[in-house]
Amino acid sequence: MELLEFLDFVKRGEMLDAPDVCAFMHEMSEEARRITFELNSAYHSPDEVRALVSRLFGREVDASFRLFPPFYTDFGKNITVGKNVFINACCHFQDHGGVTIGDGCQIGHAVVFATLNHGLTPEERPFTRPAPITLGKNVWVGSNATILQGVAIGDNSVIAAGAVVTRNVPANVIVGGVPAKVIRSI
């Protein structure tokens, strides 16, 4: 299996249970681990961080992109970031299903993006199903928040620290809690 074939496959949201799909995921996970270990093992200048992240994502990140390691991902090649994006330390991106972060977004410490979910029945539980996470422009995600598979967050919204976002979030609101609910408009 090749990367573009896998990315097309996950866009369909099908269960990730075929032997060739699982083998490809394992291969890509090993590559992501090699790059993240390099990223997280020593100090790197901002330019060096961007170069490593570009390798990890499989595409060039903008010169305005900033990331404070450590950073963790189990795939890497299905993350897209816009301009003026900041990702703080200790974030975990499970990006098989796709993570898109719009221009001007700020991601706090230890945020989790989880684009896979296991089947509920015992027969399907060993396998996962992907769904993308999309952040609009100027979204601020507070520390220790978790964004779950299939969630889209509208422009300018704020995700409170510690929130667990299970549903789409409209633009221009603050959400918080477990599960996250709209607290107020901005």
Short mmCIF file of C-alpha atoms in Angstrom, two decimals:
data_model
loop_
_atom_site.label_atom_id
_atom_site.label_comp_id
_atom_site.label_asym_id
_atom_site.label_seq_id
_atom_site.Cartn_x
_atom_site.Cartn_y
_atom_site.Cartn_z
CA MET A 1 0.00 0.00 0.00
CA GLU A 2 1.19 3.54 -0.79
CA LEU A 3 0.49 6.74 1.17
CA LEU A 4 -2.01 8.25 -1.29
CA GLU A 5 -3.90 4.96 -1.47
CA PHE A 6 -4.09 4.86 2.35
CA LEU A 7 -5.23 8.50 2.58
CA ASP A 8 -8.00 7.79 0.05
CA PHE A 9 -8.98 4.72 2.05
CA VAL A 10 -9.31 6.60 5.36
CA LYS A 11 -11.37 9.36 3.71
CA ARG A 12 -14.05 6.72 3.17
CA GLY A 13 -14.18 6.11 6.95
CA GLU A 14 -14.01 2.33 6.58
CA MET A 15 -12.83 0.01 9.34
CA LEU A 16 -9.02 -0.29 9.32
CA ASP A 17 -8.94 -4.08 9.44
CA ALA A 18 -7.38 -5.34 6.17
CA PRO A 19 -3.94 -6.94 6.55
CA ASP A 20 -2.30 -4.60 3.99
CA VAL A 21 -3.81 -1.55 5.73
CA CYS A 22 -2.61 -2.71 9.15
CA ALA A 23 0.89 -3.47 7.78
CA PHE A 24 1.09 -0.01 6.19
CA MET A 25 -0.07 1.68 9.41
CA HIS A 26 2.63 -0.18 11.34
CA GLU A 27 5.30 0.82 8.81
CA MET A 28 4.27 4.48 8.95
CA SER A 29 4.09 4.37 12.73
CA GLU A 30 7.70 3.21 12.86
CA GLU A 31 8.76 6.08 10.58
CA ALA A 32 6.83 8.60 12.70
CA ARG A 33 8.48 7.25 15.86
CA ARG A 34 11.96 7.60 14.34
CA ILE A 35 11.33 11.25 13.45
CA THR A 36 9.59 12.14 16.72
CA PHE A 37 12.40 10.52 18.73
CA GLU A 38 14.85 12.72 16.81
CA LEU A 39 12.66 15.79 17.36
CA ASN A 40 12.19 15.10 21.07
CA SER A 41 15.70 13.94 22.01
CA ALA A 42 17.63 17.23 21.95
CA TYR A 43 17.31 20.98 21.56
CA HIS A 44 16.62 22.15 18.00
CA SER A 45 16.42 25.69 16.66
CA PRO A 46 13.01 26.80 15.33
CA ASP A 47 14.25 26.21 11.75
CA GLU A 48 15.42 22.71 12.67
CA VAL A 49 12.07 21.97 14.34
CA ARG A 50 10.23 23.08 11.19
CA ALA A 51 12.50 20.88 9.04
CA LEU A 52 11.85 17.83 11.24
CA VAL A 53 8.11 18.51 11.36
CA SER A 54 8.04 18.94 7.57
CA ARG A 55 9.67 15.51 7.25
CA LEU A 56 7.19 14.08 9.75
CA PHE A 57 4.14 15.59 8.00
CA GLY A 58 5.43 14.77 4.52
CA ARG A 59 4.97 18.38 3.41
CA GLU A 60 6.64 21.72 4.08
CA VAL A 61 5.24 23.70 7.01
CA ASP A 62 5.10 27.49 6.73
CA ALA A 63 7.97 29.57 8.12
CA SER A 64 5.50 31.04 10.65
CA PHE A 65 4.78 27.58 12.18
CA ARG A 66 6.04 27.02 15.73
CA LEU A 67 6.12 23.87 17.81
CA PHE A 68 7.61 23.27 21.26
CA PRO A 69 8.73 19.64 21.64
CA PRO A 70 8.11 17.06 22.82
CA PHE A 71 5.49 16.19 20.22
CA TYR A 72 3.98 12.77 19.58
CA THR A 73 2.18 11.24 16.63
CA ASP A 74 1.60 7.68 15.55
CA PHE A 75 1.33 8.39 11.81
CA GLY A 76 2.36 11.96 10.92
CA LYS A 77 1.52 12.04 7.23
CA ASN A 78 -2.11 13.08 7.66
CA ILE A 79 -1.55 16.39 9.47
CA THR A 80 -1.99 19.73 7.68
CA VAL A 81 -1.26 23.06 9.39
CA GLY A 82 -1.88 26.60 8.16
CA LYS A 83 0.12 29.76 8.72
CA ASN A 84 0.88 31.22 12.16
CA VAL A 85 0.05 27.98 13.95
CA PHE A 86 1.56 27.32 17.39
CA ILE A 87 1.61 23.88 19.04
CA ASN A 88 2.80 23.79 22.65
CA ALA A 89 4.69 20.94 24.35
CA CYS A 90 3.49 17.38 25.00
CA CYS A 91 0.72 17.21 22.39
CA HIS A 92 -0.42 13.86 20.97
CA PHE A 93 -1.82 13.70 17.43
CA GLN A 94 -3.37 10.37 16.43
CA ASP A 95 -3.72 11.51 12.84
CA HIS A 96 -4.57 8.43 10.77
CA GLY A 97 -8.00 9.91 10.07
CA GLY A 98 -6.60 13.37 9.33
CA VAL A 99 -5.93 16.50 11.38
CA THR A 100 -6.31 19.90 9.70
CA ILE A 101 -5.39 23.01 11.66
CA GLY A 102 -6.34 26.38 10.14
CA ASP A 103 -4.36 29.61 10.08
CA GLY A 104 -3.73 31.34 13.40
CA CYS A 105 -4.58 28.38 15.65
CA GLN A 106 -2.98 27.94 19.07
CA ILE A 107 -2.76 24.50 20.65
CA GLY A 108 -2.03 24.34 24.40
CA HIS A 109 0.08 21.89 26.40
CA ALA A 110 -0.78 18.18 26.30
CA VAL A 111 -3.68 18.44 23.86
CA VAL A 112 -4.85 15.15 22.30
CA PHE A 113 -6.31 14.81 18.80
CA ALA A 114 -7.79 11.29 18.41
CA THR A 115 -8.97 10.49 14.87
CA LEU A 116 -9.48 6.75 15.43
CA ASN A 117 -12.06 4.91 17.47
CA HIS A 118 -12.40 1.20 18.16
CA GLY A 119 -15.48 -0.80 17.25
CA LEU A 120 -17.86 -1.35 20.15
CA THR A 121 -18.65 -5.02 19.67
CA PRO A 122 -16.05 -7.53 20.87
CA GLU A 123 -15.60 -8.74 17.27
CA GLU A 124 -14.82 -5.22 15.97
CA ARG A 125 -12.93 -3.97 19.02
CA PRO A 126 -9.45 -4.94 17.75
CA PHE A 127 -9.97 -2.64 14.75
CA THR A 128 -10.36 1.10 14.36
CA ARG A 129 -12.43 3.45 12.23
CA PRO A 130 -10.99 6.84 11.14
CA ALA A 131 -12.68 10.24 10.98
CA PRO A 132 -10.96 13.61 10.50
CA ILE A 133 -10.58 16.48 12.94
CA THR A 134 -10.71 19.98 11.46
CA LEU A 135 -9.99 23.29 13.17
CA GLY A 136 -11.02 26.51 11.42
CA LYS A 137 -9.02 29.72 11.63
CA ASN A 138 -7.90 31.29 14.92
CA VAL A 139 -9.02 28.43 17.14
CA TRP A 140 -7.48 28.26 20.61
CA VAL A 141 -7.37 24.83 22.24
CA GLY A 142 -6.56 24.98 25.96
CA SER A 143 -4.17 22.67 27.78
CA ASN A 144 -5.14 19.04 28.32
CA ALA A 145 -8.15 19.22 26.00
CA THR A 146 -9.07 16.16 23.93
CA ILE A 147 -10.67 16.45 20.50
CA LEU A 148 -12.29 13.22 19.30
CA GLN A 149 -12.71 11.77 15.83
CA GLY A 150 -14.97 13.46 13.30
CA VAL A 151 -15.09 16.82 15.10
CA ALA A 152 -14.98 20.15 13.26
CA ILE A 153 -14.32 23.34 15.23
CA GLY A 154 -15.48 26.66 13.77
CA ASP A 155 -13.38 29.77 13.27
CA ASN A 156 -12.37 31.83 16.33
CA SER A 157 -13.71 29.34 18.87
CA VAL A 158 -12.02 28.53 22.17
CA ILE A 159 -11.81 25.05 23.68
CA ALA A 160 -11.41 25.34 27.46
CA ALA A 161 -8.57 23.55 29.22
CA GLY A 162 -9.44 19.96 30.03
CA ALA A 163 -12.48 19.84 27.72
CA VAL A 164 -13.39 16.65 25.87
CA VAL A 165 -14.88 17.66 22.52
CA THR A 166 -17.17 14.93 21.16
CA ARG A 167 -19.30 17.02 18.75
CA ASN A 168 -18.81 19.78 16.22
CA VAL A 169 -18.28 23.27 17.64
CA PRO A 170 -19.76 26.33 15.88
CA ALA A 171 -17.71 29.42 15.12
CA ASN A 172 -17.18 32.18 17.70
CA VAL A 173 -17.99 30.27 20.89
CA ILE A 174 -16.25 29.02 24.03
CA VAL A 175 -16.83 25.36 24.91
CA GLY A 176 -15.79 23.47 28.01
CA GLY A 177 -16.52 20.45 30.15
CA VAL A 178 -16.80 16.71 29.69
CA PRO A 179 -18.40 16.35 27.25
CA ALA A 180 -17.76 19.90 26.01
CA LYS A 181 -20.76 22.21 25.75
CA VAL A 182 -21.10 25.82 24.63
CA ILE A 183 -20.42 28.14 27.55
CA ARG A 184 -20.95 31.41 25.73
CA SER A 185 -20.50 33.26 22.43
CA ILE A 186 -17.47 35.41 21.77
#
